[in-house]
C-alpha cells in the first residue's frame, strides 16, 4: 500500500503529491510549521489525509516543545492547533482532528510532560489506523452498490493518496474489484490541479486497475454513450442535510448523472460529516491562486491580466446524491434522518 503519510522517529513523512506522477519522492517534516506548509502547498491533500496530517503535525509540535509545565505545553498545543487550522478551510476533517487532539490533552489530566507528549503521538497514530479501517469498512458497504461490470466514474482523487491508505471512493472500487466485479474506472482529469490525471490514474494503474482518463468536459458524453454505470466520489465536508462539498466539478458531474439516470454515490468517513453545519450554503469554500488556472506546470495557458476565479470546491445538493457510504453503513435520503441515525451508532462496534 502507498504510504501517503507516516509518523517516523525523525518527523512526519509524506509522499510529495505535487511531484506525482513523474517523481515518487518523499519529504519529512520535522516541525509543526513544516507540516502546516505541506498541507497548505498540497504536498499532502485529500480530506482524511489532511486530518491525520494535522494531528501528526500537532503531535510533532508538542513533542518538540521545550515547555517546562503543563500550562506551557498547553500553550504550545494551542499554537500548533492554530497553525494547522489556518491552512485549508473546507475539509472538516482538519478541524475534527484538531478538536480530537485538544480533547485528548484535556482528558489526560495531570501527567508528566513526557507522558502527555507520548499520549498525543499515540492519539495521532490511532487516528491513522482508524482511517484505514474506516476505508476498508466503507469498501465493504459500498462494493454492493457497484455494477457487476461496467464503467465507474470518479472525480478528483479520493484514493489511498487522499487518506492513510485504501481510499474512500477508490476503496469502494477496490473492494468491488476484490469481489470479482469487472470495473473500468473513468477518471476525470480534475482541472485545475489535476488530481484525477496526476494522482487517481497513477495509483489505479500502479494497482493494475483498468483506468481510462478523460478530461472533465467529456464526462457528459461518456454518460450519454452509456459508458458509465455508476459514479463514486469522496467528500470534504457533508452537511447535516446531506449537501456535499467536494472538489470543484463534482456538482457538474452530479447534475449530469441525474440527467442520464446514473447513480451518484459519495463515500466518506464520519470525520467528514459535519452535523453542526445545517446545509451546504454554510460550508466555507477555499479560493486558491489564479496561477493554478492560468498556468500548467509553470507554463502560461492564458493571457496575462485575465480575471480568474478558482474555487477549489463546490457543493452538490443532497437531492442529487443516491447514497452516502460511511464506515457505519449507507445513508440515503432524507439525509437529516439517515445521517443522524448513523451518527448515533458506536463507531468502534462497526469497525
Ligand atoms: O484539494 P484536494 O486535493 O485536497 O481535494 C480533495 C477532494 O476534493 C477529495 O475528493 C476529498 O478530499 C475526498 S478524499 C477521500
PDB file of N, CA and C in Angstrom, residues 62-128:
ATOM      1  N   UNK A  62       4.162  19.394  19.738  1.00  0.00           N
ATOM      2  CA  UNK A  62       4.159  19.163  21.190  1.00  0.00           C
ATOM      3  C   UNK A  62       5.407  18.369  21.591  1.00  0.00           C
ATOM      4  N   UNK A  63       5.751  17.390  20.761  1.00  0.00           N
ATOM      5  CA  UNK A  63       6.946  16.573  21.056  1.00  0.00           C
ATOM      6  C   UNK A  63       8.199  17.454  21.096  1.00  0.00           C
ATOM      7  N   UNK A  64       8.280  18.396  20.145  1.00  0.00           N
ATOM      8  CA  UNK A  64       9.475  19.259  20.051  1.00  0.00           C
ATOM      9  C   UNK A  64       9.520  20.347  21.124  1.00  0.00           C
ATOM     10  N   UNK A  65       8.410  20.513  21.840  1.00  0.00           N
ATOM     11  CA  UNK A  65       8.289  21.654  22.752  1.00  0.00           C
ATOM     12  C   UNK A  65       9.292  21.590  23.918  1.00  0.00           C
ATOM     13  N   UNK A  66       9.779  22.793  24.294  1.00  0.00           N
ATOM     14  CA  UNK A  66      10.686  22.868  25.450  1.00  0.00           C
ATOM     15  C   UNK A  66       9.909  23.289  26.710  1.00  0.00           C
ATOM     16  N   UNK A  67       8.591  23.156  26.655  1.00  0.00           N
ATOM     17  CA  UNK A  67       7.744  23.567  27.785  1.00  0.00           C
ATOM     18  C   UNK A  67       8.221  22.892  29.068  1.00  0.00           C
ATOM     19  N   UNK A  68       8.104  23.648  30.164  1.00  0.00           N
ATOM     20  CA  UNK A  68       8.543  23.080  31.455  1.00  0.00           C
ATOM     21  C   UNK A  68       7.377  22.840  32.394  1.00  0.00           C
ATOM     22  N   UNK A  69       6.168  23.153  31.919  1.00  0.00           N
ATOM     23  CA  UNK A  69       4.988  22.892  32.751  1.00  0.00           C
ATOM     24  C   UNK A  69       3.837  22.498  31.846  1.00  0.00           C
ATOM     25  N   UNK A  70       2.804  21.933  32.461  1.00  0.00           N
ATOM     26  CA  UNK A  70       1.634  21.509  31.674  1.00  0.00           C
ATOM     27  C   UNK A  70       0.986  22.721  30.995  1.00  0.00           C
ATOM     28  N   UNK A  71       0.929  23.853  31.713  1.00  0.00           N
ATOM     29  CA  UNK A  71       0.264  25.015  31.089  1.00  0.00           C
ATOM     30  C   UNK A  71       1.092  25.539  29.917  1.00  0.00           C
ATOM     31  N   UNK A  72       2.410  25.464  30.020  1.00  0.00           N
ATOM     32  CA  UNK A  72       3.241  25.871  28.870  1.00  0.00           C
ATOM     33  C   UNK A  72       3.037  24.913  27.688  1.00  0.00           C
ATOM     34  N   UNK A  73       2.911  23.644  28.007  1.00  0.00           N
ATOM     35  CA  UNK A  73       2.699  22.655  26.932  1.00  0.00           C
ATOM     36  C   UNK A  73       1.331  22.869  26.275  1.00  0.00           C
ATOM     37  N   UNK A  74       0.339  23.224  27.096  1.00  0.00           N
ATOM     38  CA  UNK A  74      -0.999  23.502  26.542  1.00  0.00           C
ATOM     39  C   UNK A  74      -0.921  24.696  25.590  1.00  0.00           C
ATOM     40  N   UNK A  75      -0.127  25.714  25.962  1.00  0.00           N
ATOM     41  CA  UNK A  75       0.014  26.884  25.079  1.00  0.00           C
ATOM     42  C   UNK A  75       0.628  26.473  23.736  1.00  0.00           C
ATOM     43  N   UNK A  76       1.595  25.563  23.799  1.00  0.00           N
ATOM     44  CA  UNK A  76       2.237  25.094  22.566  1.00  0.00           C
ATOM     45  C   UNK A  76       1.233  24.285  21.727  1.00  0.00           C
ATOM     46  N   UNK A  77       0.446  23.474  22.421  1.00  0.00           N
ATOM     47  CA  UNK A  77      -0.596  22.707  21.720  1.00  0.00           C
ATOM     48  C   UNK A  77      -1.550  23.671  21.003  1.00  0.00           C
ATOM     49  N   UNK A  78      -1.989  24.703  21.699  1.00  0.00           N
ATOM     50  CA  UNK A  78      -2.927  25.669  21.103  1.00  0.00           C
ATOM     51  C   UNK A  78      -2.296  26.379  19.907  1.00  0.00           C
ATOM     52  N   UNK A  79      -1.008  26.697  20.032  1.00  0.00           N
ATOM     53  CA  UNK A  79      -0.308  27.377  18.939  1.00  0.00           C
ATOM     54  C   UNK A  79      -0.273  26.466  17.698  1.00  0.00           C
ATOM     55  N   UNK A  80       0.036  25.193  17.921  1.00  0.00           N
ATOM     56  CA  UNK A  80       0.109  24.240  16.794  1.00  0.00           C
ATOM     57  C   UNK A  80      -1.275  24.036  16.178  1.00  0.00           C
ATOM     58  N   UNK A  81      -2.305  23.974  17.026  1.00  0.00           N
ATOM     59  CA  UNK A  81      -3.675  23.800  16.510  1.00  0.00           C
ATOM     60  C   UNK A  81      -4.041  24.995  15.629  1.00  0.00           C
ATOM     61  N   UNK A  82      -3.670  26.199  16.068  1.00  0.00           N
ATOM     62  CA  UNK A  82      -3.990  27.405  15.286  1.00  0.00           C
ATOM     63  C   UNK A  82      -3.223  27.379  13.960  1.00  0.00           C
ATOM     64  N   UNK A  83      -1.982  26.919  14.010  1.00  0.00           N
ATOM     65  CA  UNK A  83      -1.150  26.858  12.788  1.00  0.00           C
ATOM     66  C   UNK A  83      -1.775  25.951  11.731  1.00  0.00           C
ATOM     67  N   UNK A  84      -2.086  24.718  12.116  1.00  0.00           N
ATOM     68  CA  UNK A  84      -2.645  23.788  11.123  1.00  0.00           C
ATOM     69  C   UNK A  84      -4.081  24.178  10.770  1.00  0.00           C
ATOM     70  N   UNK A  85      -4.780  24.794  11.724  1.00  0.00           N
ATOM     71  CA  UNK A  85      -6.177  25.193  11.486  1.00  0.00           C
ATOM     72  C   UNK A  85      -6.316  26.304  10.460  1.00  0.00           C
ATOM     73  N   UNK A  86      -5.210  27.007  10.209  1.00  0.00           N
ATOM     74  CA  UNK A  86      -5.269  28.140   9.265  1.00  0.00           C
ATOM     75  C   UNK A  86      -4.847  27.732   7.848  1.00  0.00           C
ATOM     76  N   UNK A  87      -4.669  26.439   7.607  1.00  0.00           N
ATOM     77  CA  UNK A  87      -4.123  26.031   6.309  1.00  0.00           C
ATOM     78  C   UNK A  87      -5.177  25.964   5.207  1.00  0.00           C
ATOM     79  N   UNK A  88      -6.216  25.136   5.419  1.00  0.00           N
ATOM     80  CA  UNK A  88      -7.239  24.961   4.377  1.00  0.00           C
ATOM     81  C   UNK A  88      -8.618  24.913   5.066  1.00  0.00           C
ATOM     82  N   UNK A  89      -9.569  25.684   4.584  1.00  0.00           N
ATOM     83  CA  UNK A  89     -10.819  25.831   5.355  1.00  0.00           C
ATOM     84  C   UNK A  89     -11.931  24.819   5.085  1.00  0.00           C
ATOM     85  N   UNK A  90     -11.909  24.102   3.971  1.00  0.00           N
ATOM     86  CA  UNK A  90     -13.123  23.366   3.581  1.00  0.00           C
ATOM     87  C   UNK A  90     -13.224  21.975   4.215  1.00  0.00           C
ATOM     88  N   UNK A  91     -12.149  21.190   4.155  1.00  0.00           N
ATOM     89  CA  UNK A  91     -12.215  19.817   4.677  1.00  0.00           C
ATOM     90  C   UNK A  91     -12.385  19.852   6.200  1.00  0.00           C
ATOM     91  N   UNK A  92     -13.531  19.363   6.651  1.00  0.00           N
ATOM     92  CA  UNK A  92     -13.830  19.460   8.084  1.00  0.00           C
ATOM     93  C   UNK A  92     -12.980  18.487   8.894  1.00  0.00           C
ATOM     94  N   UNK A  93     -12.417  17.498   8.242  1.00  0.00           N
ATOM     95  CA  UNK A  93     -11.546  16.524   8.926  1.00  0.00           C
ATOM     96  C   UNK A  93     -10.412  17.217   9.666  1.00  0.00           C
ATOM     97  N   UNK A  94      -9.943  18.336   9.103  1.00  0.00           N
ATOM     98  CA  UNK A  94      -8.857  19.095   9.723  1.00  0.00           C
ATOM     99  C   UNK A  94      -9.292  19.587  11.111  1.00  0.00           C
ATOM    100  N   UNK A  95     -10.498  20.122  11.183  1.00  0.00           N
ATOM    101  CA  UNK A  95     -10.988  20.708  12.441  1.00  0.00           C
ATOM    102  C   UNK A  95     -11.432  19.615  13.402  1.00  0.00           C
ATOM    103  N   UNK A  96     -11.926  18.523  12.841  1.00  0.00           N
ATOM    104  CA  UNK A  96     -12.256  17.329  13.637  1.00  0.00           C
ATOM    105  C   UNK A  96     -10.984  16.814  14.327  1.00  0.00           C
ATOM    106  N   UNK A  97      -9.893  16.773  13.581  1.00  0.00           N
ATOM    107  CA  UNK A  97      -8.623  16.259  14.121  1.00  0.00           C
ATOM    108  C   UNK A  97      -8.080  17.183  15.216  1.00  0.00           C
ATOM    109  N   UNK A  98      -8.187  18.478  14.977  1.00  0.00           N
ATOM    110  CA  UNK A  98      -7.703  19.446  15.972  1.00  0.00           C
ATOM    111  C   UNK A  98      -8.493  19.291  17.276  1.00  0.00           C
ATOM    112  N   UNK A  99      -9.816  19.218  17.131  1.00  0.00           N
ATOM    113  CA  UNK A  99     -10.665  19.079  18.334  1.00  0.00           C
ATOM    114  C   UNK A  99     -10.330  17.788  19.077  1.00  0.00           C
ATOM    115  N   UNK A 100     -10.066  16.743  18.323  1.00  0.00           N
ATOM    116  CA  UNK A 100      -9.777  15.455  18.965  1.00  0.00           C
ATOM    117  C   UNK A 100      -8.453  15.508  19.723  1.00  0.00           C
ATOM    118  N   UNK A 101      -7.453  16.168  19.165  1.00  0.00           N
ATOM    119  CA  UNK A 101      -6.158  16.283  19.858  1.00  0.00           C
ATOM    120  C   UNK A 101      -6.304  17.136  21.119  1.00  0.00           C
ATOM    121  N   UNK A 102      -7.097  18.209  21.017  1.00  0.00           N
ATOM    122  CA  UNK A 102      -7.305  19.071  22.201  1.00  0.00           C
ATOM    123  C   UNK A 102      -8.063  18.308  23.285  1.00  0.00           C
ATOM    124  N   UNK A 103      -9.077  17.558  22.861  1.00  0.00           N
ATOM    125  CA  UNK A 103      -9.882  16.801  23.831  1.00  0.00           C
ATOM    126  C   UNK A 103      -9.030  15.732  24.503  1.00  0.00           C
ATOM    127  N   UNK A 104      -8.140  15.123  23.745  1.00  0.00           N
ATOM    128  CA  UNK A 104      -7.263  14.087  24.311  1.00  0.00           C
ATOM    129  C   UNK A 104      -6.385  14.696  25.404  1.00  0.00           C
ATOM    130  N   UNK A 105      -5.810  15.843  25.079  1.00  0.00           N
ATOM    131  CA  UNK A 105      -4.917  16.514  26.032  1.00  0.00           C
ATOM    132  C   UNK A 105      -5.676  16.810  27.332  1.00  0.00           C
ATOM    133  N   UNK A 106      -6.880  17.349  27.202  1.00  0.00           N
ATOM    134  CA  UNK A 106      -7.658  17.709  28.393  1.00  0.00           C
ATOM    135  C   UNK A 106      -8.048  16.470  29.182  1.00  0.00           C
ATOM    136  N   UNK A 107      -8.365  15.382  28.453  1.00  0.00           N
ATOM    137  CA  UNK A 107      -8.822  14.161  29.139  1.00  0.00           C
ATOM    138  C   UNK A 107      -7.687  13.473  29.895  1.00  0.00           C
ATOM    139  N   UNK A 108      -6.439  13.804  29.545  1.00  0.00           N
ATOM    140  CA  UNK A 108      -5.298  13.109  30.167  1.00  0.00           C
ATOM    141  C   UNK A 108      -5.107  13.523  31.621  1.00  0.00           C
ATOM    142  N   UNK A 109      -5.540  14.734  31.950  1.00  0.00           N
ATOM    143  CA  UNK A 109      -5.390  15.203  33.334  1.00  0.00           C
ATOM    144  C   UNK A 109      -3.924  15.455  33.660  1.00  0.00           C
ATOM    145  N   UNK A 110      -3.599  15.385  34.922  1.00  0.00           N
ATOM    146  CA  UNK A 110      -2.231  15.710  35.349  1.00  0.00           C
ATOM    147  C   UNK A 110      -1.321  14.501  35.128  1.00  0.00           C
ATOM    148  N   UNK A 111      -0.392  14.672  34.254  1.00  0.00           N
ATOM    149  CA  UNK A 111       0.617  13.631  33.958  1.00  0.00           C
ATOM    150  C   UNK A 111       1.958  14.330  33.794  1.00  0.00           C
ATOM    151  N   UNK A 112       2.991  13.530  33.658  1.00  0.00           N
ATOM    152  CA  UNK A 112       4.302  14.126  33.385  1.00  0.00           C
ATOM    153  C   UNK A 112       4.322  14.623  31.939  1.00  0.00           C
ATOM    154  N   UNK A 113       5.229  15.555  31.639  1.00  0.00           N
ATOM    155  CA  UNK A 113       5.288  16.087  30.269  1.00  0.00           C
ATOM    156  C   UNK A 113       5.595  14.984  29.253  1.00  0.00           C
ATOM    157  N   UNK A 114       6.563  14.081  29.514  1.00  0.00           N
ATOM    158  CA  UNK A 114       6.802  13.007  28.537  1.00  0.00           C
ATOM    159  C   UNK A 114       5.565  12.134  28.314  1.00  0.00           C
ATOM    160  N   UNK A 115       4.788  11.907  29.375  1.00  0.00           N
ATOM    161  CA  UNK A 115       3.564  11.084  29.220  1.00  0.00           C
ATOM    162  C   UNK A 115       2.534  11.797  28.340  1.00  0.00           C
ATOM    163  N   UNK A 116       2.392  13.105  28.545  1.00  0.00           N
ATOM    164  CA  UNK A 116       1.439  13.878  27.735  1.00  0.00           C
ATOM    165  C   UNK A 116       1.854  13.855  26.268  1.00  0.00           C
ATOM    166  N   UNK A 117       3.138  14.063  26.045  1.00  0.00           N
ATOM    167  CA  UNK A 117       3.639  14.073  24.660  1.00  0.00           C
ATOM    168  C   UNK A 117       3.391  12.719  23.993  1.00  0.00           C
ATOM    169  N   UNK A 118       3.737  11.665  24.709  1.00  0.00           N
ATOM    170  CA  UNK A 118       3.583  10.313  24.162  1.00  0.00           C
ATOM    171  C   UNK A 118       2.110  10.011  23.859  1.00  0.00           C
ATOM    172  N   UNK A 119       1.228  10.444  24.753  1.00  0.00           N
ATOM    173  CA  UNK A 119      -0.205  10.165  24.554  1.00  0.00           C
ATOM    174  C   UNK A 119      -0.724  10.866  23.292  1.00  0.00           C
ATOM    175  N   UNK A 120      -0.226  12.071  23.007  1.00  0.00           N
ATOM    176  CA  UNK A 120      -0.685  12.771  21.801  1.00  0.00           C
ATOM    177  C   UNK A 120      -0.138  12.110  20.535  1.00  0.00           C
ATOM    178  N   UNK A 121       1.087  11.618  20.614  1.00  0.00           N
ATOM    179  CA  UNK A 121       1.646  10.884  19.464  1.00  0.00           C
ATOM    180  C   UNK A 121       0.791   9.638  19.207  1.00  0.00           C
ATOM    181  N   UNK A 122       0.453   8.947  20.288  1.00  0.00           N
ATOM    182  CA  UNK A 122      -0.343   7.717  20.138  1.00  0.00           C
ATOM    183  C   UNK A 122      -1.747   8.029  19.598  1.00  0.00           C
ATOM    184  N   UNK A 123      -2.298   9.155  20.002  1.00  0.00           N
ATOM    185  CA  UNK A 123      -3.634   9.537  19.508  1.00  0.00           C
ATOM    186  C   UNK A 123      -3.592   9.752  17.989  1.00  0.00           C
ATOM    187  N   UNK A 124      -2.558  10.447  17.536  1.00  0.00           N
ATOM    188  CA  UNK A 124      -2.433  10.699  16.091  1.00  0.00           C
ATOM    189  C   UNK A 124      -2.238   9.376  15.342  1.00  0.00           C
ATOM    190  N   UNK A 125      -1.448   8.481  15.922  1.00  0.00           N
ATOM    191  CA  UNK A 125      -1.230   7.185  15.264  1.00  0.00           C
ATOM    192  C   UNK A 125      -2.516   6.363  15.238  1.00  0.00           C
ATOM    193  N   UNK A 126      -3.302   6.498  16.300  1.00  0.00           N
ATOM    194  CA  UNK A 126      -4.586   5.781  16.331  1.00  0.00           C
ATOM    195  C   UNK A 126      -5.535   6.316  15.263  1.00  0.00           C
ATOM    196  N   UNK A 127      -5.499   7.616  15.044  1.00  0.00           N
ATOM    197  CA  UNK A 127      -6.344   8.205  14.001  1.00  0.00           C
ATOM    198  C   UNK A 127      -5.930   7.660  12.629  1.00  0.00           C
ATOM    199  N   UNK A 128      -4.648   7.465  12.464  1.00  0.00           N
ATOM    200  CA  UNK A 128      -4.122   6.882  11.218  1.00  0.00           C
ATOM    201  C   UNK A 128      -4.702   5.473  11.011  1.00  0.00           C
TER     202      UNK A 128
END
